[in-house]
N, CA, C and O atoms as CSV, one atom per row, in Angstrom:
chain,resi,resn,atom,element,x,y,z
A,1,MET,N,N,0.148,60.027,1.241
A,1,MET,CA,C,1.264,59.014,1.619
A,1,MET,C,C,-0.267,58.555,2.527
A,1,MET,O,O,-0.781,57.437,2.494
A,2,GLU,N,N,-0.707,59.589,3.196
A,2,GLU,CA,C,-0.988,59.510,4.903
A,2,GLU,C,C,-2.544,58.370,4.800
A,2,GLU,O,O,-2.783,57.468,5.602
A,3,GLU,N,N,-3.256,58.683,3.814
A,3,GLU,CA,C,-4.185,58.212,3.261
A,3,GLU,C,C,-4.003,56.856,2.846
A,3,GLU,O,O,-4.978,56.257,3.299
A,4,VAL,N,N,-3.147,55.917,2.120
A,4,VAL,CA,C,-2.721,55.180,1.621
A,4,VAL,C,C,-2.521,54.365,3.255
A,4,VAL,O,O,-3.251,53.632,3.922
A,5,TYR,N,N,-1.072,54.967,3.457
A,5,TYR,CA,C,-0.533,54.431,4.890
A,5,TYR,C,C,-2.004,53.391,5.884
A,5,TYR,O,O,-2.067,52.218,6.254
A,6,ASN,N,N,-3.149,54.800,6.012
A,6,ASN,CA,C,-4.340,54.912,6.426
A,6,ASN,C,C,-4.733,52.828,6.482
A,6,ASN,O,O,-4.660,51.821,7.187
A,7,PHE,N,N,-5.322,53.583,4.577
A,7,PHE,CA,C,-6.499,52.153,3.922
A,7,PHE,C,C,-5.324,50.918,4.585
A,7,PHE,O,O,-5.605,50.342,5.636
A,8,ILE,N,N,-3.867,50.578,3.752
A,8,ILE,CA,C,-3.406,49.358,3.906
A,8,ILE,C,C,-3.561,49.047,5.743
A,8,ILE,O,O,-3.672,47.955,6.301
A,9,LYS,N,N,-3.527,50.113,6.221
A,9,LYS,CA,C,-2.874,49.498,7.857
A,9,LYS,C,C,-4.526,49.129,8.420
A,9,LYS,O,O,-4.817,47.971,8.719
A,10,SER,N,N,-5.234,49.922,8.488
A,10,SER,CA,C,-7.041,48.940,8.492
A,10,SER,C,C,-7.363,47.941,7.647
A,10,SER,O,O,-8.385,47.255,7.620
A,11,CYS,N,N,-6.711,47.922,7.176
A,11,CYS,CA,C,-6.856,46.120,6.272
A,11,CYS,C,C,-6.576,45.076,6.923
A,11,CYS,O,O,-7.316,44.129,7.191
A,12,GLY,N,N,-5.606,45.223,7.157
A,12,GLY,CA,C,-4.941,44.227,9.006
A,12,GLY,C,C,-3.691,43.375,7.568
A,12,GLY,O,O,-2.485,43.378,7.817
A,13,THR,N,N,-4.089,42.877,6.499
A,13,THR,CA,C,-2.968,41.897,5.795
A,13,THR,C,C,-3.725,42.343,3.769
A,13,THR,O,O,-4.708,42.289,3.030
A,14,TYR,N,N,-2.767,42.612,3.848
A,14,TYR,CA,C,-2.390,42.729,2.306
A,14,TYR,C,C,-1.676,41.275,1.285
A,14,TYR,O,O,-1.226,40.148,1.494
A,15,PHE,N,N,-1.895,42.030,0.332
A,15,PHE,CA,C,-1.213,40.609,-0.750
A,15,PHE,C,C,-0.254,41.753,-1.545
A,15,PHE,O,O,-0.750,42.791,-1.984
A,16,LEU,N,N,1.106,41.447,-1.666
A,16,LEU,CA,C,2.146,42.212,-2.505
A,16,LEU,C,C,2.686,41.073,-3.386
A,16,LEU,O,O,2.738,39.954,-2.876
A,17,ALA,N,N,3.133,41.259,-4.777
A,17,ALA,CA,C,2.890,40.622,-6.373
A,17,ALA,C,C,4.642,41.527,-6.028
A,17,ALA,O,O,5.084,42.570,-5.546
A,18,THR,N,N,5.185,40.022,-6.788
A,18,THR,CA,C,6.509,40.222,-7.239
A,18,THR,C,C,6.631,39.263,-8.639
A,18,THR,O,O,5.685,38.853,-9.311
A,19,VAL,N,N,7.925,39.053,-8.851
A,19,VAL,CA,C,8.410,37.855,-10.215
A,19,VAL,C,C,9.388,37.792,-9.692
A,19,VAL,O,O,10.331,38.353,-9.134
A,20,GLU,N,N,8.549,36.241,-10.279
A,20,GLU,CA,C,10.129,35.549,-10.528
A,20,GLU,C,C,10.662,34.910,-11.034
A,20,GLU,O,O,10.702,33.765,-10.583
A,21,GLY,N,N,11.649,35.310,-12.669
A,21,GLY,CA,C,11.428,34.419,-13.723
A,21,GLY,C,C,10.310,36.008,-14.402
A,21,GLY,O,O,10.175,37.229,-14.326
A,22,GLU,N,N,9.795,34.792,-15.013
A,22,GLU,CA,C,8.428,35.676,-15.681
A,22,GLU,C,C,6.761,34.656,-15.079
A,22,GLU,O,O,5.783,34.318,-15.746
A,23,GLN,N,N,7.100,34.425,-13.482
A,23,GLN,CA,C,6.265,34.202,-13.385
A,23,GLN,C,C,5.814,34.488,-12.133
A,23,GLN,O,O,6.266,33.616,-11.391
A,24,PRO,N,N,4.989,35.456,-11.367
A,24,PRO,CA,C,4.151,36.064,-11.209
A,24,PRO,C,C,3.741,35.649,-9.915
A,24,PRO,O,O,2.756,36.162,-9.385
A,25,ARG,N,N,4.561,36.659,-7.707
A,25,ARG,CA,C,4.470,35.928,-6.562
A,25,ARG,C,C,3.605,36.228,-6.268
A,25,ARG,O,O,3.211,37.104,-7.038
A,26,ASN,N,N,2.755,35.982,-5.319
A,26,ASN,CA,C,2.194,36.906,-4.458
A,26,ASN,C,C,1.589,36.347,-3.659
A,26,ASN,O,O,0.880,35.348,-3.775
A,27,ARG,N,N,2.030,37.464,-2.068
A,27,ARG,CA,C,2.044,36.117,-0.671
A,27,ARG,C,C,1.237,37.290,0.036
A,27,ARG,O,O,0.905,38.328,-0.536
A,28,PRO,N,N,0.968,36.974,1.365
A,28,PRO,CA,C,0.116,38.350,2.144
A,28,PRO,C,C,0.951,38.512,3.665
A,28,PRO,O,O,1.195,37.793,4.633
A,29,PHE,N,N,1.248,40.070,3.183
A,29,PHE,CA,C,1.926,40.416,4.524
A,29,PHE,C,C,0.933,41.282,5.064
A,29,PHE,O,O,-0.105,41.688,4.541
A,30,GLY,N,N,1.595,41.586,6.625
A,30,GLY,CA,C,0.856,42.049,7.592
A,30,GLY,C,C,1.318,43.558,8.339
A,30,GLY,O,O,0.671,44.095,9.238
A,31,THR,N,N,2.340,43.989,7.856
A,31,THR,CA,C,3.780,45.484,8.382
A,31,THR,C,C,3.736,46.318,7.168
A,31,THR,O,O,3.934,46.260,5.954
A,32,ILE,N,N,3.294,47.309,8.324
A,32,ILE,CA,C,2.822,48.661,6.760
A,32,ILE,C,C,3.852,49.624,7.992
A,32,ILE,O,O,4.121,49.190,9.112
A,33,ASN,N,N,4.188,50.631,7.591
A,33,ASN,CA,C,4.539,51.563,8.126
A,33,ASN,C,C,4.839,53.209,8.100
A,33,ASN,O,O,5.461,53.590,7.108
A,34,MET,N,N,4.576,53.920,8.787
A,34,MET,CA,C,5.505,55.610,7.870
A,34,MET,C,C,6.718,55.854,8.492
A,34,MET,O,O,6.275,56.176,9.594
A,35,PHE,N,N,7.788,55.931,8.591
A,35,PHE,CA,C,8.968,56.494,8.583
A,35,PHE,C,C,9.578,57.801,8.311
A,35,PHE,O,O,9.157,58.246,7.243
A,36,GLU,N,N,10.174,58.350,8.723
A,36,GLU,CA,C,10.364,60.081,7.780
A,36,GLU,C,C,10.025,59.704,6.750
A,36,GLU,O,O,10.874,59.497,5.882
A,37,GLY,N,N,8.554,59.473,6.485
A,37,GLY,CA,C,8.131,60.368,5.001
A,37,GLY,C,C,8.587,59.551,4.344
A,37,GLY,O,O,9.184,59.870,3.315
A,38,LYS,N,N,8.431,58.021,4.788
A,38,LYS,CA,C,8.468,56.449,3.728
A,38,LYS,C,C,7.050,56.191,3.910
A,38,LYS,O,O,6.186,56.647,4.659
A,39,LEU,N,N,7.086,55.157,2.821
A,39,LEU,CA,C,6.011,54.358,3.506
A,39,LEU,C,C,6.836,52.765,3.000
A,39,LEU,O,O,7.357,52.266,2.003
A,40,TYR,N,N,6.516,52.413,4.490
A,40,TYR,CA,C,7.899,50.560,4.263
A,40,TYR,C,C,6.572,49.611,4.832
A,40,TYR,O,O,5.549,49.775,5.497
A,41,ILE,N,N,7.306,48.499,4.103
A,41,ILE,CA,C,7.564,46.987,4.350
A,41,ILE,C,C,8.755,45.990,5.650
A,41,ILE,O,O,9.652,46.303,6.434
A,42,GLN,N,N,8.008,44.632,5.198
A,42,GLN,CA,C,9.061,44.309,6.369
A,42,GLN,C,C,9.083,43.417,6.108
A,42,GLN,O,O,7.890,43.133,6.008
A,43,THR,N,N,9.936,42.113,5.737
A,43,THR,CA,C,10.880,41.400,5.577
A,43,THR,C,C,11.809,40.574,5.972
A,43,THR,O,O,12.599,41.107,6.751
A,44,GLY,N,N,12.097,39.089,5.652
A,44,GLY,CA,C,12.981,38.532,6.158
A,44,GLY,C,C,14.344,38.532,4.719
A,44,GLY,O,O,13.997,38.385,3.548
A,45,LYS,N,N,15.655,38.697,5.076
A,45,LYS,CA,C,16.449,38.795,3.681
A,45,LYS,C,C,16.934,36.979,2.693
A,45,LYS,O,O,17.537,36.742,1.646
A,46,SER,N,N,16.336,36.194,3.638
A,46,SER,CA,C,16.486,35.251,3.753
A,46,SER,C,C,15.381,34.884,3.168
A,46,SER,O,O,15.593,33.758,2.719
A,47,LYS,N,N,14.041,35.299,2.863
A,47,LYS,CA,C,12.591,35.128,1.925
A,47,LYS,C,C,12.816,34.405,0.421
A,47,LYS,O,O,13.967,34.022,0.215
A,48,ASN,N,N,11.824,34.179,-0.662
A,48,ASN,CA,C,12.265,34.396,-1.261
A,48,ASN,C,C,11.815,35.720,-2.049
A,48,ASN,O,O,12.357,36.154,-3.065
A,49,VAL,N,N,10.500,36.384,-1.248
A,49,VAL,CA,C,10.315,37.279,-1.945
A,49,VAL,C,C,11.522,38.490,-1.647
A,49,VAL,O,O,11.849,39.232,-2.574
A,50,SER,N,N,11.998,38.593,-0.620
A,50,SER,CA,C,13.397,39.782,-0.408
A,50,SER,C,C,13.990,39.465,-1.809
A,50,SER,O,O,13.824,40.268,-2.727
A,51,LYS,N,N,14.872,37.982,-2.039
A,51,LYS,CA,C,15.378,38.058,-3.790
A,51,LYS,C,C,14.943,38.292,-4.626
A,51,LYS,O,O,15.616,38.641,-5.596
A,52,GLN,N,N,13.196,38.194,-4.678
A,52,GLN,CA,C,13.188,38.390,-5.895
A,52,GLN,C,C,12.681,40.281,-6.749
A,52,GLN,O,O,12.444,40.946,-7.758
A,53,ILE,N,N,12.844,40.196,-5.020
A,53,ILE,CA,C,12.648,42.384,-5.238
A,53,ILE,C,C,13.921,42.712,-5.027
A,53,ILE,O,O,14.092,43.930,-5.082
A,54,GLN,N,N,14.993,42.017,-4.781
A,54,GLN,CA,C,16.101,42.572,-4.959
A,54,GLN,C,C,16.359,42.913,-6.683
A,54,GLN,O,O,16.797,43.908,-7.261
A,55,LYS,N,N,15.891,41.662,-7.136
A,55,LYS,CA,C,16.306,41.435,-8.805
A,55,LYS,C,C,15.526,42.207,-9.514
A,55,LYS,O,O,15.975,42.720,-10.539
A,56,ASN,N,N,13.913,42.488,-9.015
A,56,ASN,CA,C,13.622,43.276,-9.521
A,56,ASN,C,C,12.192,44.451,-8.165
A,56,ASN,O,O,11.025,44.186,-7.879
A,57,PRO,N,N,12.930,45.439,-7.796
A,57,PRO,CA,C,12.045,45.944,-7.443
A,57,PRO,C,C,10.895,46.309,-7.787
A,57,PRO,O,O,10.575,47.424,-7.375
A,58,ARG,N,N,10.185,45.788,-8.371
A,58,ARG,CA,C,8.868,46.701,-8.953
A,58,ARG,C,C,7.797,45.556,-8.654
A,58,ARG,O,O,7.641,44.389,-9.014
A,59,VAL,N,N,7.169,46.411,-7.864
A,59,VAL,CA,C,5.725,45.272,-7.069
A,59,VAL,C,C,4.773,45.988,-6.983
A,59,VAL,O,O,4.531,47.120,-7.401
A,60,GLU,N,N,3.888,44.810,-6.051
A,60,GLU,CA,C,2.421,45.828,-6.187
A,60,GLU,C,C,1.418,44.899,-4.899
A,60,GLU,O,O,1.060,43.738,-4.704
A,61,LEU,N,N,1.249,46.468,-4.133
A,61,LEU,CA,C,0.472,45.097,-3.030
A,61,LEU,C,C,-1.040,45.262,-3.321
A,61,LEU,O,O,-1.167,46.001,-4.297
A,62,CYS,N,N,-1.975,44.937,-2.939
A,62,CYS,CA,C,-3.670,44.542,-3.155
A,62,CYS,C,C,-4.336,44.228,-1.811
A,62,CYS,O,O,-4.427,43.080,-1.377
A,63,CYS,N,N,-4.813,45.358,-1.154
A,63,CYS,CA,C,-5.612,45.294,-0.329
A,63,CYS,C,C,-7.637,45.736,-0.140
A,63,CYS,O,O,-8.114,46.576,-0.903
A,64,THR,N,N,-8.102,45.375,0.412
A,64,THR,CA,C,-9.266,45.334,0.246
A,64,THR,C,C,-9.965,45.457,1.000
A,64,THR,O,O,-10.002,44.401,1.632
A,65,LYS,N,N,-11.225,46.777,1.747
A,65,LYS,CA,C,-11.833,47.133,3.060
A,65,LYS,C,C,-13.343,47.538,2.428
A,65,LYS,O,O,-13.661,48.441,1.654
A,66,GLY,N,N,-14.200,46.405,3.136
A,66,GLY,CA,C,-14.917,46.498,2.702
A,66,GLY,C,C,-14.841,46.260,1.443
A,66,GLY,O,O,-14.044,45.456,0.961
A,67,ARG,N,N,-16.090,47.287,0.451
A,67,ARG,CA,C,-16.376,47.305,-0.446
A,67,ARG,C,C,-15.080,48.424,-1.218
A,67,ARG,O,O,-15.460,48.933,-2.273
A,68,GLU,N,N,-13.918,48.733,-0.847
A,68,GLU,CA,C,-12.761,49.576,-1.510
A,68,GLU,C,C,-12.448,48.793,-1.738
A,68,GLU,O,O,-12.863,47.634,-1.700
A,69,TRP,N,N,-11.036,49.593,-2.246
A,69,TRP,CA,C,-9.891,48.060,-2.211
A,69,TRP,C,C,-9.104,49.511,-3.191
A,69,TRP,O,O,-9.411,50.529,-3.811
A,70,LEU,N,N,-7.836,48.632,-2.733
A,70,LEU,CA,C,-6.352,49.071,-3.027
A,70,LEU,C,C,-5.228,48.884,-3.756
A,70,LEU,O,O,-4.239,48.494,-3.135
A,71,ARG,N,N,-5.154,49.033,-4.711
A,71,ARG,CA,C,-3.350,48.769,-5.210
A,71,ARG,C,C,-2.492,50.097,-5.356
A,71,ARG,O,O,-2.633,51.309,-5.518
A,72,LEU,N,N,-1.398,49.007,-5.179
A,72,LEU,CA,C,-0.460,50.532,-5.188
A,72,LEU,C,C,0.833,49.693,-5.640
A,72,LEU,O,O,1.349,48.597,-5.420
A,73,GLU,N,N,1.048,50.824,-6.382
A,73,GLU,CA,C,2.035,49.822,-7.407
A,73,GLU,C,C,3.263,50.912,-7.566
A,73,GLU,O,O,3.004,52.081,-7.854
A,74,GLY,N,N,5.268,50.236,-7.262
A,74,GLY,CA,C,6.105,51.245,-7.506
A,74,GLY,C,C,7.547,50.619,-6.866
A,74,GLY,O,O,7.363,49.517,-6.348
A,75,GLN,N,N,8.553,50.970,-6.820
A,75,GLN,CA,C,9.920,49.921,-6.336
A,75,GLN,C,C,9.729,49.802,-5.338
A,75,GLN,O,O,9.355,50.476,-4.378
A,76,LEU,N,N,9.937,49.091,-5.506
A,76,LEU,CA,C,10.689,48.796,-3.213
A,76,LEU,C,C,12.566,49.255,-2.960
A,76,LEU,O,O,13.286,48.813,-3.856
A,77,VAL,N,N,12.867,49.592,-2.498
A,77,VAL,CA,C,14.432,50.608,-1.980
A,77,VAL,C,C,14.046,49.991,0.065
A,77,VAL,O,O,13.303,50.202,1.024
A,78,ARG,N,N,15.723,48.809,-0.602
A,78,ARG,CA,C,15.523,48.324,1.004
A,78,ARG,C,C,16.509,49.531,1.461
A,78,ARG,O,O,17.126,50.307,0.732
A,79,ASP,N,N,16.481,49.464,2.904
A,79,ASP,CA,C,16.735,50.673,3.786
A,79,ASP,C,C,17.195,49.612,5.066
A,79,ASP,O,O,16.478,49.063,5.903
A,80,ASP,N,N,18.787,49.546,4.856
A,80,ASP,CA,C,18.987,48.390,6.425
A,80,ASP,C,C,19.691,49.586,7.614
A,80,ASP,O,O,20.143,49.205,8.694
A,81,ARG,N,N,19.683,50.837,7.251
A,81,ARG,CA,C,19.398,51.163,8.570
A,81,ARG,C,C,18.822,51.097,9.609
A,81,ARG,O,O,17.635,51.407,9.511
A,82,VAL,N,N,19.298,50.697,11.028
A,82,VAL,CA,C,19.229,50.334,12.756
A,82,VAL,C,C,17.736,51.420,12.401
A,82,VAL,O,O,16.733,50.903,11.909
A,83,GLU,N,N,17.760,52.216,12.572
A,83,GLU,CA,C,17.194,52.692,13.012
A,83,GLU,C,C,15.573,53.333,11.755
A,83,GLU,O,O,14.935,54.370,11.938
A,84,ALA,N,N,15.422,52.679,11.022
A,84,ALA,CA,C,14.382,52.349,10.142
A,84,ALA,C,C,14.144,50.608,10.743
A,84,ALA,O,O,14.690,51.017,11.768
A,85,LYS,N,N,14.012,49.939,10.879
A,85,LYS,CA,C,14.525,48.305,11.585
A,85,LYS,C,C,14.048,48.498,13.095
A,85,LYS,O,O,13.492,47.538,13.628
A,86,ARG,N,N,14.238,49.726,13.849
A,86,ARG,CA,C,14.341,49.299,14.955
A,86,ARG,C,C,12.456,50.374,15.087
A,86,ARG,O,O,11.648,49.850,15.854
A,87,ASP,N,N,12.077,51.436,14.503
A,87,ASP,CA,C,10.895,52.292,14.326
A,87,ASP,C,C,10.070,50.835,13.910
A,87,ASP,O,O,9.385,50.392,14.832
A,88,MET,N,N,10.053,49.973,12.530
A,88,MET,CA,C,9.087,48.880,12.107
A,88,MET,C,C,8.720,47.633,12.944
A,88,MET,O,O,7.824,46.807,12.768
A,89,LEU,N,N,9.836,47.749,14.076
A,89,LEU,CA,C,9.775,46.055,15.205
A,89,LEU,C,C,9.246,46.752,16.449
A,89,LEU,O,O,8.436,46.229,17.214
A,90,SER,N,N,9.674,47.763,16.572
A,90,SER,CA,C,8.726,49.124,17.405
A,90,SER,C,C,7.285,49.031,17.666
A,90,SER,O,O,6.676,49.069,18.735
A,91,HIS,N,N,6.719,48.851,16.014
A,91,HIS,CA,C,5.260,49.305,15.508
A,91,HIS,C,C,4.475,47.555,15.736
A,91,HIS,O,O,3.389,47.161,16.161
A,92,TYR,N,N,6.065,46.701,15.036
A,92,TYR,CA,C,5.438,45.074,15.396
A,92,TYR,C,C,5.675,44.180,16.796
A,92,TYR,O,O,5.532,42.957,16.784
A,93,PRO,N,N,5.976,44.773,17.763
A,93,PRO,CA,C,6.678,44.370,18.905
A,93,PRO,C,C,6.466,41.820,18.823
A,93,PRO,O,O,7.176,41.000,19.405
A,94,ASP,N,N,5.791,41.677,18.301
A,94,ASP,CA,C,5.702,39.919,17.783
A,94,ASP,C,C,6.791,39.602,16.535
A,94,ASP,O,O,7.272,38.518,16.206
A,95,LEU,N,N,6.948,40.587,16.113
A,95,LEU,CA,C,8.227,40.244,15.456
A,95,LEU,C,C,9.102,40.622,15.768
A,95,LEU,O,O,9.950,40.765,14.887
A,96,LYS,N,N,9.503,41.057,17.292
A,96,LYS,CA,C,10.876,40.364,17.752
A,96,LYS,C,C,11.356,39.371,18.154
A,96,LYS,O,O,12.490,39.399,18.633
A,97,LYS,N,N,10.704,38.318,18.084
A,97,LYS,CA,C,10.787,36.648,18.458
A,97,LYS,C,C,11.465,36.248,16.891
A,97,LYS,O,O,12.336,35.399,17.080
A,98,MET,N,N,11.389,36.457,15.990
A,98,MET,CA,C,11.457,36.509,14.794
A,98,MET,C,C,12.865,37.019,14.387
A,98,MET,O,O,13.718,36.314,13.848
A,99,TYR,N,N,13.052,38.759,14.816
A,99,TYR,CA,C,13.951,39.610,13.566
A,99,TYR,C,C,14.872,40.490,15.310
A,99,TYR,O,O,15.007,40.565,16.532
A,100,SER,N,N,15.063,40.740,14.519
A,100,SER,CA,C,15.726,41.811,15.401
A,100,SER,C,C,16.838,43.176,14.423
A,100,SER,O,O,17.480,43.016,13.385
A,101,GLU,N,N,16.637,44.772,15.519
A,101,GLU,CA,C,17.210,45.659,14.327
A,101,GLU,C,C,19.363,44.483,14.305
A,101,GLU,O,O,20.316,44.437,13.527
A,102,ASP,N,N,19.159,44.119,15.078
A,102,ASP,CA,C,20.651,44.247,14.558
A,102,ASP,C,C,20.942,42.798,14.261
A,102,ASP,O,O,21.866,42.080,14.642
A,103,ASP,N,N,19.824,42.539,13.416
A,103,ASP,CA,C,20.345,41.300,12.588
A,103,ASP,C,C,20.897,41.304,11.526
A,103,ASP,O,O,21.343,42.418,11.250
A,104,ASP,N,N,21.090,40.483,10.724
A,104,ASP,CA,C,21.792,39.919,9.423
A,104,ASP,C,C,20.575,39.965,8.491
A,104,ASP,O,O,20.643,40.465,7.368
A,105,ASN,N,N,19.689,39.536,8.897
A,105,ASN,CA,C,17.570,39.102,7.516
A,105,ASN,C,C,16.727,39.625,7.970
A,105,ASN,O,O,15.620,39.369,7.495
A,106,THR,N,N,16.796,40.417,8.882
A,106,THR,CA,C,16.003,41.654,9.118
A,106,THR,C,C,15.261,42.819,8.201
A,106,THR,O,O,14.667,43.662,8.873
A,107,GLU,N,N,15.217,42.963,6.969
A,107,GLU,CA,C,14.900,44.077,5.680
A,107,GLU,C,C,13.924,44.776,5.444
A,107,GLU,O,O,12.809,44.310,5.207
A,108,VAL,N,N,14.213,46.049,5.475
A,108,VAL,CA,C,12.672,46.830,5.583
A,108,VAL,C,C,13.107,47.788,4.377
A,108,VAL,O,O,14.230,48.288,4.311
A,109,LEU,N,N,12.247,47.961,3.568
A,109,LEU,CA,C,12.165,48.308,2.396
A,109,LEU,C,C,11.300,49.928,2.176
A,109,LEU,O,O,10.574,50.103,3.155
A,110,TYR,N,N,11.242,50.656,1.555
A,110,TYR,CA,C,10.118,52.084,1.154
A,110,TYR,C,C,9.648,51.788,-0.187
A,110,TYR,O,O,10.243,50.935,-0.846
A,111,PHE,N,N,8.578,52.441,-0.694
A,111,PHE,CA,C,8.545,52.743,-1.658
A,111,PHE,C,C,8.687,54.109,-2.110
A,111,PHE,O,O,8.302,55.133,-1.544
A,112,LYS,N,N,9.641,53.907,-3.836
A,112,LYS,CA,C,9.505,54.485,-4.175
A,112,LYS,C,C,9.231,55.339,-5.291
A,112,LYS,O,O,9.426,54.177,-5.646
A,113,ASP,N,N,8.960,56.219,-6.309
A,113,ASP,CA,C,7.890,56.007,-7.414
A,113,ASP,C,C,6.252,55.330,-7.237
A,113,ASP,O,O,5.651,54.671,-8.085
A,114,ALA,N,N,5.870,55.642,-6.155
A,114,ALA,CA,C,4.631,54.481,-6.254
A,114,ALA,C,C,3.406,55.463,-7.111
A,114,ALA,O,O,3.705,56.582,-7.526
A,115,THR,N,N,2.505,55.082,-7.235
A,115,THR,CA,C,1.401,55.101,-7.389
A,115,THR,C,C,-0.133,54.351,-6.597
A,115,THR,O,O,-0.790,53.405,-7.031
A,116,ALA,N,N,-0.304,54.938,-5.676
A,116,ALA,CA,C,-1.852,54.157,-4.944
A,116,ALA,C,C,-3.621,54.619,-5.458
A,116,ALA,O,O,-4.220,55.687,-5.334
A,117,SER,N,N,-3.926,53.681,-5.880
A,117,SER,CA,C,-5.387,53.794,-6.338
A,117,SER,C,C,-6.688,53.241,-5.831
A,117,SER,O,O,-7.195,52.121,-5.898
A,118,ILE,N,N,-6.965,54.077,-5.444
A,118,ILE,CA,C,-8.367,53.824,-4.720
A,118,ILE,C,C,-9.847,53.554,-5.248
A,118,ILE,O,O,-10.576,54.503,-5.539
A,119,TYR,N,N,-10.397,51.820,-5.399
A,119,TYR,CA,C,-11.484,51.440,-6.174
A,119,TYR,C,C,-12.348,51.283,-4.897
A,119,TYR,O,O,-12.157,50.969,-3.722
A,120,SER,N,N,-13.803,51.795,-5.997
A,120,SER,CA,C,-14.831,51.450,-5.336
A,120,SER,C,C,-16.142,50.416,-6.795
A,120,SER,O,O,-15.511,49.957,-7.747
A,121,PHE,N,N,-16.915,50.294,-6.811
A,121,PHE,CA,C,-17.854,50.049,-7.339
A,121,PHE,C,C,-18.724,50.973,-7.557
A,121,PHE,O,O,-19.544,50.928,-8.474
A,122,THR,N,N,-18.583,52.184,-6.465
A,122,THR,CA,C,-19.234,53.508,-6.924
A,122,THR,C,C,-18.495,54.762,-7.851
A,122,THR,O,O,-18.973,55.419,-8.776
A,123,ALA,N,N,-17.342,54.809,-7.315
A,123,ALA,CA,C,-17.084,56.165,-7.473
A,123,ALA,C,C,-15.791,56.004,-8.287
A,123,ALA,O,O,-15.317,54.911,-8.598
A,124,GLU,N,N,-15.297,57.137,-8.585
A,124,GLU,CA,C,-14.231,56.962,-10.002
A,124,GLU,C,C,-12.840,57.058,-9.151
A,124,GLU,O,O,-12.435,57.816,-8.270
A,125,PRO,N,N,-12.243,55.795,-9.917
A,125,PRO,CA,C,-10.411,56.022,-8.578
A,125,PRO,C,C,-9.786,57.329,-8.250
A,125,PRO,O,O,-9.583,58.257,-9.033
A,126,LYS,N,N,-9.365,57.244,-6.334
A,126,LYS,CA,C,-8.537,57.472,-6.708
A,126,LYS,C,C,-7.078,57.845,-6.503
A,126,LYS,O,O,-6.653,57.473,-5.409
A,127,ILE,N,N,-5.959,58.657,-7.479
A,127,ILE,CA,C,-4.889,58.654,-7.634
A,127,ILE,C,C,-4.312,59.195,-6.551
A,127,ILE,O,O,-4.551,60.331,-6.140
A,128,ILE,N,N,-3.478,58.345,-6.016
A,128,ILE,CA,C,-2.173,59.379,-5.440
A,128,ILE,C,C,-0.991,58.545,-5.467
A,128,ILE,O,O,-0.791,57.536,-4.791
A,129,LYS,N,N,-0.356,58.990,-6.183
A,129,LYS,CA,C,1.059,59.391,-6.096
A,129,LYS,C,C,2.684,59.560,-4.454
A,129,LYS,O,O,2.428,59.963,-3.319
A,130,PHE,N,N,3.730,59.233,-4.805
A,130,PHE,CA,C,4.024,59.728,-3.840
A,130,PHE,C,C,5.504,58.722,-4.733
A,130,PHE,O,O,6.622,58.684,-4.219
């Protein structure tokens, strides 16, 4: 999982795909964090992406670095603990302008039953499950 975290982190921006009814939705994200052995992302509960995840927690993340790209599929699970929010915000201090570990909007979610695939045009895909 650390290899997956490092790949995503080095990309800076990744794209997270959700589903709204039958319509796929895709948007850029920048938060990725390892906490207590789990891979986390962050958003706001008031956003459509959060509502889509709560209806259907299966998501796919995609990012690219040079001639390699990573796809991560799995389920996102909400973690409402202050400690998880605090740790995320400590790694992204600029977010503290919009979010707080104590507000009712800040949401951190971790990947469960996840499969990451790292691809390139010159090698077989590397598959990592966690």
